[in-house]
PDB file of C-alpha atoms in Angstrom:
ATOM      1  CA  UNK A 202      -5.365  21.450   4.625  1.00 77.00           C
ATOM      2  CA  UNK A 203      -7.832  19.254   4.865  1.00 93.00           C
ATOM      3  CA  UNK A 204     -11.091  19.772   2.988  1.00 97.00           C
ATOM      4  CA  UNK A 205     -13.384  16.898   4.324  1.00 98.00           C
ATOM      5  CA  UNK A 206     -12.999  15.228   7.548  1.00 97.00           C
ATOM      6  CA  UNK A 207     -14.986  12.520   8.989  1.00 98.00           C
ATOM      7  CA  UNK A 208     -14.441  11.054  12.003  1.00 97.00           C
ATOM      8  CA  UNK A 209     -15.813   8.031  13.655  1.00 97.00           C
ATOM      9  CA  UNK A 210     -19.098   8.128  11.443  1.00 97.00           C
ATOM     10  CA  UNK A 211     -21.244   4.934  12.737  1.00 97.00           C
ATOM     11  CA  UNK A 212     -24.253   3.849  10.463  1.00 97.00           C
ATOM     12  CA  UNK A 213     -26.678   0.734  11.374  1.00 96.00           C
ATOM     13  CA  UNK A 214     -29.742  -0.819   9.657  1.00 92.00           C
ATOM     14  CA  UNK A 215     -31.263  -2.868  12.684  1.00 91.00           C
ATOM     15  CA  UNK A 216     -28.683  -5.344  13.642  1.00 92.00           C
ATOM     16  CA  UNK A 217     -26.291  -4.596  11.096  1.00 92.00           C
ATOM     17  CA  UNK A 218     -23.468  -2.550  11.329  1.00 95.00           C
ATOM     18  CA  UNK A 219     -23.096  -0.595   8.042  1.00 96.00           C
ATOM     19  CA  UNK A 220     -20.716   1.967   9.264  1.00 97.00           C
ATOM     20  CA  UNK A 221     -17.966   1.247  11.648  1.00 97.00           C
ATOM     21  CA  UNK A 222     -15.806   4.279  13.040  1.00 95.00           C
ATOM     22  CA  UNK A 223     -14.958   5.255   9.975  1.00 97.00           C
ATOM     23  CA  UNK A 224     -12.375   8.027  10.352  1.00 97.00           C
ATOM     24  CA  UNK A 225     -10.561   9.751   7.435  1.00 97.00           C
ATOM     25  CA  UNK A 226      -9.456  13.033   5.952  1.00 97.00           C
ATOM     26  CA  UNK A 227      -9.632  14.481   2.049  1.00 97.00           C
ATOM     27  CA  UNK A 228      -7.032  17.302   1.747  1.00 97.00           C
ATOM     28  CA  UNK A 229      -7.703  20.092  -1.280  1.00 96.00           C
ATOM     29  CA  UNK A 230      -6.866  18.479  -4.631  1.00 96.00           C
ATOM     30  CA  UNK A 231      -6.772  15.426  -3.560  1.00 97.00           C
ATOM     31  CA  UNK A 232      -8.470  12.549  -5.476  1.00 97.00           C
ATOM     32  CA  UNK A 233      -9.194   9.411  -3.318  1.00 98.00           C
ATOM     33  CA  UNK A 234      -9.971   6.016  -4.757  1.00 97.00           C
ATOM     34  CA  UNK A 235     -12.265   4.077  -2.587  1.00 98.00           C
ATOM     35  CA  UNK A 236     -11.992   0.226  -3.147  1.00 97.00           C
ATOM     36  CA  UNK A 237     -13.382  -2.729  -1.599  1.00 96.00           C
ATOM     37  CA  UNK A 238     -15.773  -5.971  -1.728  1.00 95.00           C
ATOM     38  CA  UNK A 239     -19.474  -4.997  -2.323  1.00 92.00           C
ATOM     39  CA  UNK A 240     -21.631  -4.288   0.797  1.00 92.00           C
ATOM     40  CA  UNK A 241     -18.465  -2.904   2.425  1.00 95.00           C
ATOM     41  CA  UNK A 242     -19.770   0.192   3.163  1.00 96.00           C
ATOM     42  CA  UNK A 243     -18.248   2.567   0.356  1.00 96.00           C
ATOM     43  CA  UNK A 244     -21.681   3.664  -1.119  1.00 95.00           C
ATOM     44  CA  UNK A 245     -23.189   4.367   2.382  1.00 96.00           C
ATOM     45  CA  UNK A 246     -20.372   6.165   3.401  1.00 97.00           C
ATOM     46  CA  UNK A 247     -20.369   8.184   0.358  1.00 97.00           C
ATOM     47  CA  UNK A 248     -23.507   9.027   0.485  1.00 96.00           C
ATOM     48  CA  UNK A 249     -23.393  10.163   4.067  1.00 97.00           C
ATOM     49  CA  UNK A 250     -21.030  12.717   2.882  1.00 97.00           C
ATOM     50  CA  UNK A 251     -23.961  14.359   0.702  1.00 96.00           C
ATOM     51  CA  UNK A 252     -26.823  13.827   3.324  1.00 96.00           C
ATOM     52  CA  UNK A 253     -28.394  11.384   1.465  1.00 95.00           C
ATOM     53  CA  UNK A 254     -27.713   8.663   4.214  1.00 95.00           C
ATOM     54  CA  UNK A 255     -28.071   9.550   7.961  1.00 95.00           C
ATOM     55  CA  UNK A 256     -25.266   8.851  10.510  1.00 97.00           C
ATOM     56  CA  UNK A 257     -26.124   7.387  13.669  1.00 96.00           C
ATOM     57  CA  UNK A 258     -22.652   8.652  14.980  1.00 97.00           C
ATOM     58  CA  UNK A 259     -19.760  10.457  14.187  1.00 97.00           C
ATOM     59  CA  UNK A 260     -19.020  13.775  12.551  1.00 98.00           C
ATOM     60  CA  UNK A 261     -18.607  14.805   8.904  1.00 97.00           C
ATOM     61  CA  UNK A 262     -16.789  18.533   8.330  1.00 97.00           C
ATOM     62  CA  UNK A 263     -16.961  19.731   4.930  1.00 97.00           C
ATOM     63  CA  UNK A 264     -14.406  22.922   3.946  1.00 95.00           C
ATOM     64  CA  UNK A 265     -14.928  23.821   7.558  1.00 94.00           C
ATOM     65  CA  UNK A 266     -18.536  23.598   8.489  1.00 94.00           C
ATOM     66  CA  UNK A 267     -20.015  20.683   9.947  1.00 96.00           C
ATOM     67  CA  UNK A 268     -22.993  18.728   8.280  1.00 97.00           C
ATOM     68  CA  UNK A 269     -22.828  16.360  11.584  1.00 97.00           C
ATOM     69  CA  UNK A 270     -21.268  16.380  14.527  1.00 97.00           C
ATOM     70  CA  UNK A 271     -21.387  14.101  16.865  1.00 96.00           C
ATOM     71  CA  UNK A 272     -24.401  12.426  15.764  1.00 95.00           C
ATOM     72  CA  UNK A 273     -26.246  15.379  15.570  1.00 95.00           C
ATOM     73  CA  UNK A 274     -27.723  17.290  12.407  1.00 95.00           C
ATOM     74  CA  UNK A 275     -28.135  21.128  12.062  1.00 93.00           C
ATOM     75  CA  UNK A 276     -31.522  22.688  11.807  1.00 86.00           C
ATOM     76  CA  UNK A 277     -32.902  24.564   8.955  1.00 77.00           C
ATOM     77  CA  UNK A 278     -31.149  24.996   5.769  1.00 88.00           C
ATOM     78  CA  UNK A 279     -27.597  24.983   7.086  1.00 92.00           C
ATOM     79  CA  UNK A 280     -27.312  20.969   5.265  1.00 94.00           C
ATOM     80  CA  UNK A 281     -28.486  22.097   2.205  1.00 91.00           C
ATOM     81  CA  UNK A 282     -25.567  24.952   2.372  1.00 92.00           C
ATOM     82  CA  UNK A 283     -23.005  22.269   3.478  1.00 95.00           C
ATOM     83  CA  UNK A 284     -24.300  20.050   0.980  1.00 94.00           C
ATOM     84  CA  UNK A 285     -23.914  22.281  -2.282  1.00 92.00           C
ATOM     85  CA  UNK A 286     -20.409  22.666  -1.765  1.00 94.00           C
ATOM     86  CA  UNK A 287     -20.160  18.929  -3.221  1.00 96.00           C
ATOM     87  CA  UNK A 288     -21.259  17.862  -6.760  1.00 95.00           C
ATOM     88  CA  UNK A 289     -22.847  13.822  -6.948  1.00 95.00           C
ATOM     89  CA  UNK A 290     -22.205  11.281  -9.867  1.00 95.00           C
ATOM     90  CA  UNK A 291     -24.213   8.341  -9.312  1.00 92.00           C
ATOM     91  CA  UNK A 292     -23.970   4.659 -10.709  1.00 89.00           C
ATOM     92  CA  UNK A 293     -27.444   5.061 -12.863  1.00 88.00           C
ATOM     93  CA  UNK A 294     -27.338   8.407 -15.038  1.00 86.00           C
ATOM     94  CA  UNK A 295     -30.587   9.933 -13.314  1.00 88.00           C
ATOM     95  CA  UNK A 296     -30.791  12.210 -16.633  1.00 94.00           C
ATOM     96  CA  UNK A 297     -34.331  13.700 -16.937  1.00 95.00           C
ATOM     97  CA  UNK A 298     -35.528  11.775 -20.034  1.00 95.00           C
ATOM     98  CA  UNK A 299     -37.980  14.619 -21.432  1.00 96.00           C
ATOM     99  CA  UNK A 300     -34.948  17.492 -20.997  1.00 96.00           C
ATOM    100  CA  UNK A 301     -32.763  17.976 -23.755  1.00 96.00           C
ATOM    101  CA  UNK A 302     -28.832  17.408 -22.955  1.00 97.00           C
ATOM    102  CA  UNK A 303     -28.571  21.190 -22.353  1.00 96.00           C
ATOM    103  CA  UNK A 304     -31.324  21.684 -20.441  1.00 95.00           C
ATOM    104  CA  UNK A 305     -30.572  18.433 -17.934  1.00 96.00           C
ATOM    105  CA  UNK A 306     -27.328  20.688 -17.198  1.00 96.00           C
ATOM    106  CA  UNK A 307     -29.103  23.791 -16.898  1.00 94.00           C
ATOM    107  CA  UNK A 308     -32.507  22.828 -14.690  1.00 93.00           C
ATOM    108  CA  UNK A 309     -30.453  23.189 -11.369  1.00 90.00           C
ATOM    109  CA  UNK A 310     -28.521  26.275 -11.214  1.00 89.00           C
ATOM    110  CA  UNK A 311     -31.814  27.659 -12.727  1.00 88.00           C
ATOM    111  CA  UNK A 312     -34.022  26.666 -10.336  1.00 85.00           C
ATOM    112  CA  UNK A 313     -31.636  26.698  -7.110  1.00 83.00           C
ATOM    113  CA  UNK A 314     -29.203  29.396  -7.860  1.00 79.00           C
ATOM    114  CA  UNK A 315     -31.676  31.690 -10.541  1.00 82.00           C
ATOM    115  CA  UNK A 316     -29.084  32.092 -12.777  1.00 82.00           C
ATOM    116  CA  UNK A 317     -29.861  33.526 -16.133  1.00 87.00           C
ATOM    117  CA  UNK A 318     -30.487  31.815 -19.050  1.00 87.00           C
ATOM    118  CA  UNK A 319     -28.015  33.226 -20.802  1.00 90.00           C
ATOM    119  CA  UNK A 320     -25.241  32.583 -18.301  1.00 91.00           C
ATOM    120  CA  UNK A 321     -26.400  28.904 -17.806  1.00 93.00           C
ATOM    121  CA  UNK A 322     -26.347  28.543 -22.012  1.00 93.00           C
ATOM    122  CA  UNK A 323     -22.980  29.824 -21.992  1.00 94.00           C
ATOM    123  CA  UNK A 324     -21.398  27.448 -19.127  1.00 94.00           C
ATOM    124  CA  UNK A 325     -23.093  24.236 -20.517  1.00 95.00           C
ATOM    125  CA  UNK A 326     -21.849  24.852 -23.650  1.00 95.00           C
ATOM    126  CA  UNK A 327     -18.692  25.100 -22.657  1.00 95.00           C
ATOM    127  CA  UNK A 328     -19.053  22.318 -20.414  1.00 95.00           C
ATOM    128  CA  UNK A 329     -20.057  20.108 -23.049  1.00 96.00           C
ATOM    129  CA  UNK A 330     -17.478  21.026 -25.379  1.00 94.00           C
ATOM    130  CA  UNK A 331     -15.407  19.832 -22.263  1.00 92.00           C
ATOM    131  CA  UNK A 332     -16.545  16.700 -22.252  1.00 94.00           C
ATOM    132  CA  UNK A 333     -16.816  16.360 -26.161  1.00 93.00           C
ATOM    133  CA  UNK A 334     -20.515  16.056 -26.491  1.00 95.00           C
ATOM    134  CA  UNK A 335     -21.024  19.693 -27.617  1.00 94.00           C
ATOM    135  CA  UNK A 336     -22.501  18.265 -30.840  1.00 95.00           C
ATOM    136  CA  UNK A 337     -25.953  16.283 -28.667  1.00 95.00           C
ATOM    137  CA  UNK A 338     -26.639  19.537 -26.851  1.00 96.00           C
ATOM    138  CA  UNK A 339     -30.217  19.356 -28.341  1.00 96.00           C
ATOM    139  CA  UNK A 340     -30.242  15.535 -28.170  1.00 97.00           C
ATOM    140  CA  UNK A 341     -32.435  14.005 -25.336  1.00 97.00           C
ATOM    141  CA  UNK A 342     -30.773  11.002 -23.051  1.00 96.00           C
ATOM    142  CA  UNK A 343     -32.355   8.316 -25.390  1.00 95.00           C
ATOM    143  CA  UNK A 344     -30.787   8.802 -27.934  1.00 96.00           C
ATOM    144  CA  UNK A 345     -26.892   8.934 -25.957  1.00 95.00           C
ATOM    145  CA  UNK A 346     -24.905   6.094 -25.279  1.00 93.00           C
ATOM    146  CA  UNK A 347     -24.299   5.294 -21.684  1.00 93.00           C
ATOM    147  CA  UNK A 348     -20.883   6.767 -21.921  1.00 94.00           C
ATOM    148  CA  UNK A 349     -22.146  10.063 -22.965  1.00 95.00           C
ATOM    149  CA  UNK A 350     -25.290   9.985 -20.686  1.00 94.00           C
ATOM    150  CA  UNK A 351     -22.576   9.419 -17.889  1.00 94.00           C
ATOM    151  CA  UNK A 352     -20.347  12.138 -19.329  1.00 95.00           C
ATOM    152  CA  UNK A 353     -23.419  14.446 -19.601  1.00 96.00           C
ATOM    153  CA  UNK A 354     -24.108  13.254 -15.700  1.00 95.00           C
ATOM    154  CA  UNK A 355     -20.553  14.710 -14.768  1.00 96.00           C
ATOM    155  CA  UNK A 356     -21.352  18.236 -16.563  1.00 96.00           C
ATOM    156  CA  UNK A 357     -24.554  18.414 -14.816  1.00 95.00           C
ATOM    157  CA  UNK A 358     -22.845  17.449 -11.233  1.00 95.00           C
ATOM    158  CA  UNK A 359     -19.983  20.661 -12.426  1.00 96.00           C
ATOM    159  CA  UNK A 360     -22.870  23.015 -13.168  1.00 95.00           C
ATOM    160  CA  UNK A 361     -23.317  23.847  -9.473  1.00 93.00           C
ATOM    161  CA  UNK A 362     -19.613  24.704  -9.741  1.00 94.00           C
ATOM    162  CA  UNK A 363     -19.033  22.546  -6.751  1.00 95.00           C
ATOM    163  CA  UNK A 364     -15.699  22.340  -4.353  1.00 96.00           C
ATOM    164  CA  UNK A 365     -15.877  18.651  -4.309  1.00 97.00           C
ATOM    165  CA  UNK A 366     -17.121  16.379  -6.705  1.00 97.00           C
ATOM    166  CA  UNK A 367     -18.039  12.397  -5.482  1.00 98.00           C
ATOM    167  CA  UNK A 368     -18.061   9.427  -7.654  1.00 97.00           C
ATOM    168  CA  UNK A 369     -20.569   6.401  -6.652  1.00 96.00           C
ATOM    169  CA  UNK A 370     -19.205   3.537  -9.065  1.00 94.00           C
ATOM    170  CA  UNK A 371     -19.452   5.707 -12.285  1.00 93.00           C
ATOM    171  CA  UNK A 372     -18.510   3.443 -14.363  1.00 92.00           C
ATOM    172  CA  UNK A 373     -20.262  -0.203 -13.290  1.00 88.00           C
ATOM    173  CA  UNK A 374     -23.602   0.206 -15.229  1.00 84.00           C
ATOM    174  CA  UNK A 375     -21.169   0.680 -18.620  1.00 88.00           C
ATOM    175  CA  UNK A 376     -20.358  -1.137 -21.146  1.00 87.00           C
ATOM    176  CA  UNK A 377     -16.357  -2.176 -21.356  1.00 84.00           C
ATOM    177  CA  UNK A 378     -15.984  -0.119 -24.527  1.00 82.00           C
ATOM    178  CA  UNK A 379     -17.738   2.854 -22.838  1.00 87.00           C
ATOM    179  CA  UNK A 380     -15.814   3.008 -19.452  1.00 91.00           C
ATOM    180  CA  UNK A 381     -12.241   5.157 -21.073  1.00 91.00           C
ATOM    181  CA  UNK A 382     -14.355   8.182 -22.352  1.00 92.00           C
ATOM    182  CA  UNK A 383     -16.217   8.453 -18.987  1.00 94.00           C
ATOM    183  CA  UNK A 384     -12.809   7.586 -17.458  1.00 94.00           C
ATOM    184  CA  UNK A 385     -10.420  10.236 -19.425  1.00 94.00           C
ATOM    185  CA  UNK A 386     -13.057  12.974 -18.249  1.00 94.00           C
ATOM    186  CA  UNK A 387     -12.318  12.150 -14.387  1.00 96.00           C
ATOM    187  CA  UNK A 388      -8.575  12.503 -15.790  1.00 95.00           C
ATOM    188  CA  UNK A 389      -8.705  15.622 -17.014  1.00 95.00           C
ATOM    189  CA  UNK A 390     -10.561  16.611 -13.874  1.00 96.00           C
ATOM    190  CA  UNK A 391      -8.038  15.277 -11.400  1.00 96.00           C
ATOM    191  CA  UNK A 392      -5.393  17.171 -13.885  1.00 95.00           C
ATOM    192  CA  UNK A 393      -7.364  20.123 -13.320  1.00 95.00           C
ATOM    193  CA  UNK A 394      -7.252  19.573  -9.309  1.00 96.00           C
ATOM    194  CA  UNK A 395     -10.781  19.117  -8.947  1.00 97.00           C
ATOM    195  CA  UNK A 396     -11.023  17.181  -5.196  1.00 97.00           C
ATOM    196  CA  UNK A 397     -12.440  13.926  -5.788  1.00 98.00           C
ATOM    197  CA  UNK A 398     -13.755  10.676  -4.138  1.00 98.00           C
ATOM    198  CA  UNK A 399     -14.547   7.923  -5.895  1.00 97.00           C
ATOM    199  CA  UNK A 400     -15.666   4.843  -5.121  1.00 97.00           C
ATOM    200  CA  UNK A 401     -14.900   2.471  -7.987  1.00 95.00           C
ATOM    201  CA  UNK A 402     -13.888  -1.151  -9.019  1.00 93.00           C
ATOM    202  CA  UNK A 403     -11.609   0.285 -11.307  1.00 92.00           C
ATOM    203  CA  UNK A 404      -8.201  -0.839 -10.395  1.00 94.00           C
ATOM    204  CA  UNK A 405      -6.282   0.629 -13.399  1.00 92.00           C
ATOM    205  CA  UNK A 406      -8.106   4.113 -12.555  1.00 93.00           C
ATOM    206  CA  UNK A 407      -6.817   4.603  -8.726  1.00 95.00           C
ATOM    207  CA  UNK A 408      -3.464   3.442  -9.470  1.00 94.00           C
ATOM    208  CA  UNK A 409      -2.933   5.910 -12.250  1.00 93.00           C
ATOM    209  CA  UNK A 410      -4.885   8.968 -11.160  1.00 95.00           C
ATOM    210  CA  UNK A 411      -5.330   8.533  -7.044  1.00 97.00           C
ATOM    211  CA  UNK A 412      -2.765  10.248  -5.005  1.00 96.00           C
ATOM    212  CA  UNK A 413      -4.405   7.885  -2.080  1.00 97.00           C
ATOM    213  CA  UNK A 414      -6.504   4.311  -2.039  1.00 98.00           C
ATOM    214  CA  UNK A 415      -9.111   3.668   0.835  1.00 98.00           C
ATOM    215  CA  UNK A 416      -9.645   0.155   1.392  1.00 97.00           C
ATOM    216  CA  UNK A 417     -12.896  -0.693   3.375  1.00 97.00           C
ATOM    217  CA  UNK A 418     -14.025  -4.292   3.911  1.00 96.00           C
ATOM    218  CA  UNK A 419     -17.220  -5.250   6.112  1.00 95.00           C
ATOM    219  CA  UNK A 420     -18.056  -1.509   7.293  1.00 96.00           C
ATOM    220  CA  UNK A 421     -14.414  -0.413   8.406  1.00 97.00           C
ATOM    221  CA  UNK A 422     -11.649   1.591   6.645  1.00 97.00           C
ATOM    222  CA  UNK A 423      -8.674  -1.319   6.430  1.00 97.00           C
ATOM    223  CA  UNK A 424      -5.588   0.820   5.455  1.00 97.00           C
ATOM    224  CA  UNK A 425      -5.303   3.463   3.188  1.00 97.00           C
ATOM    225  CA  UNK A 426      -2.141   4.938   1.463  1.00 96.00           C
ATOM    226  CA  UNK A 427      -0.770   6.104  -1.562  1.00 96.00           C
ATOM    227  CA  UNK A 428      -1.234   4.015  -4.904  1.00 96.00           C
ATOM    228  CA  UNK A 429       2.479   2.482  -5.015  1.00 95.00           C
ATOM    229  CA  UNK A 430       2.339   1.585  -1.596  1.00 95.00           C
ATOM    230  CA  UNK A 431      -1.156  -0.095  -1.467  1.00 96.00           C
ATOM    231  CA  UNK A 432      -1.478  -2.168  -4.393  1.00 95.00           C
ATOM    232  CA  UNK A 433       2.400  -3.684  -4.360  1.00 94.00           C
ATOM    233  CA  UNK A 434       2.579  -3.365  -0.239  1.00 94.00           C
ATOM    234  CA  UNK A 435      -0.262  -3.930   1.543  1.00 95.00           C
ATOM    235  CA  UNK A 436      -0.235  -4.396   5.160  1.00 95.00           C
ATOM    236  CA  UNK A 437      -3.150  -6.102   5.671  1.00 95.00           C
ATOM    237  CA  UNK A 438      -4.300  -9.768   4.926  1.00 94.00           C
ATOM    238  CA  UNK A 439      -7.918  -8.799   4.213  1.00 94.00           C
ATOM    239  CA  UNK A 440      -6.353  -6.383   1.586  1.00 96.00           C
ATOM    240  CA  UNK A 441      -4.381  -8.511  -0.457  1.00 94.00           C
ATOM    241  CA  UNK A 442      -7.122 -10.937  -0.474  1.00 94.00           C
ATOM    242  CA  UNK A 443      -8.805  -8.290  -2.103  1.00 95.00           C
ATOM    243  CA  UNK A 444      -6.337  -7.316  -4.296  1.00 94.00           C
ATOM    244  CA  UNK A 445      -5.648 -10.814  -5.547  1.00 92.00           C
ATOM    245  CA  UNK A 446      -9.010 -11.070  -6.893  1.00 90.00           C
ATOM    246  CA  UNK A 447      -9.273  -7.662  -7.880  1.00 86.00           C
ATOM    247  CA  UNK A 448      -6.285  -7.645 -10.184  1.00 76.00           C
TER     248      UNK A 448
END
């Protein structure tokens, strides 16, 4: 059953068309690799998902409520409802620099969801054990790598124990020798079923974990399918242009 569905989401700046019909569904479980070209669209449509771009058409239904439909936005704090059902890992860590590790996951649920302290102690320390960082729970982003500020940025997004969890290029700003530990935690989350999108450059990464690749090129969704099928059969020239690069 599907979990997110968006259908025929339009977005324009001016004269340019950003956003072209894009129509697709996310089933439960499912993790979804979103490839293409920069300035194809995959950030903006990403980030429509979360309400931090604004449609100019089209409707997005998240785990049966709508955040837009048909263009049109609901009133009051129905979005912000919608919207915490999905967790956000962005390119750029966005950890607060003067917050301990610890306290960057625990700010959040404190101040949105007034969880106790003790609770919120309790899940981020088993969160970073998760990750393996259980050791810089007192540390402050400065002194982290950009792997573990990254990592730390996925326990912080899993804090707000969302349904969904969406991936904006996690690993671009990273060194080569950093991307496998931020990498192997998405892993273990797909293993866990955790319902992913994520829109990435890593090729190796949504062959071997995806159960479906998006392809969008110049504001449209080109073909999508499963792994196998995409990468050694696509049915599109503008995707094995891609791929031919990409690879």
């Amino acid at each position: 059953m599907a979990i997110i569905e968006v259908s025929n989401l339009k977005k324009s700046y001016g004269n340019l068309d950003v956003l072209k019909k894009i129509t697709f569904d996310v089933n439960k479980n499912d993790v979804v690799a979103v490839i293409g070209p920069s300035g194809s669209g995959k950030s903006t449509m990403l980030r429509s998902l979360v309400h931090l771009e604004q449609v100019d058409a089209g409707s997005i239904n998240i785990a049966g409520d709508y955040l837009v439909k048909d263009g049109i936005y609901p009133k009051g704090p129905e979005i912000k409802q919608i919207t915490a059902k999905m967790g956000m890992v962005f390119q750029h860590f966005n950890l607060f620099p003067h917050l301990t590790v610890q306290e960057n996951l625990m700010i959040a649920p404190k101040l949105v969801k007034k969880e106790s302290a003790a609770d919120l102690e309790m899940r981020s320390s088993e969160l970073l054990n998760k990750i393996g960082l259980k050791d810089r729970a007192k540390a402050y982003p400065a002194n982290l790598s950009g792997g573990q500020k990254q990592r730390v940025a996925i326990a912080r997004a899993l804090m707000m124990r969302p349904e969904i969890l969406l991936f904006d290029e996690p690993t671009s700003a990273l060194d080569p020798e950093l991307t496998g530990e931020v990498l192997q935690v998405m892993k273990d989350l797909a293993e866990e079923h955790m319902t992913m999108i994520v829109v990435t450059h890593e090729m190796g990464f949504a062959k071997e974990v995806a159960n479906r690749v998006i392809f969008m090129d110049n504001g449209e969704i080109i073909e999508s399918g499963h792994p196998t099928q995409l990468f050694t059969n696509p049915k599109f020239d503008r995707t094995k242009a891609f791929l031919n690069r990409s690879l």
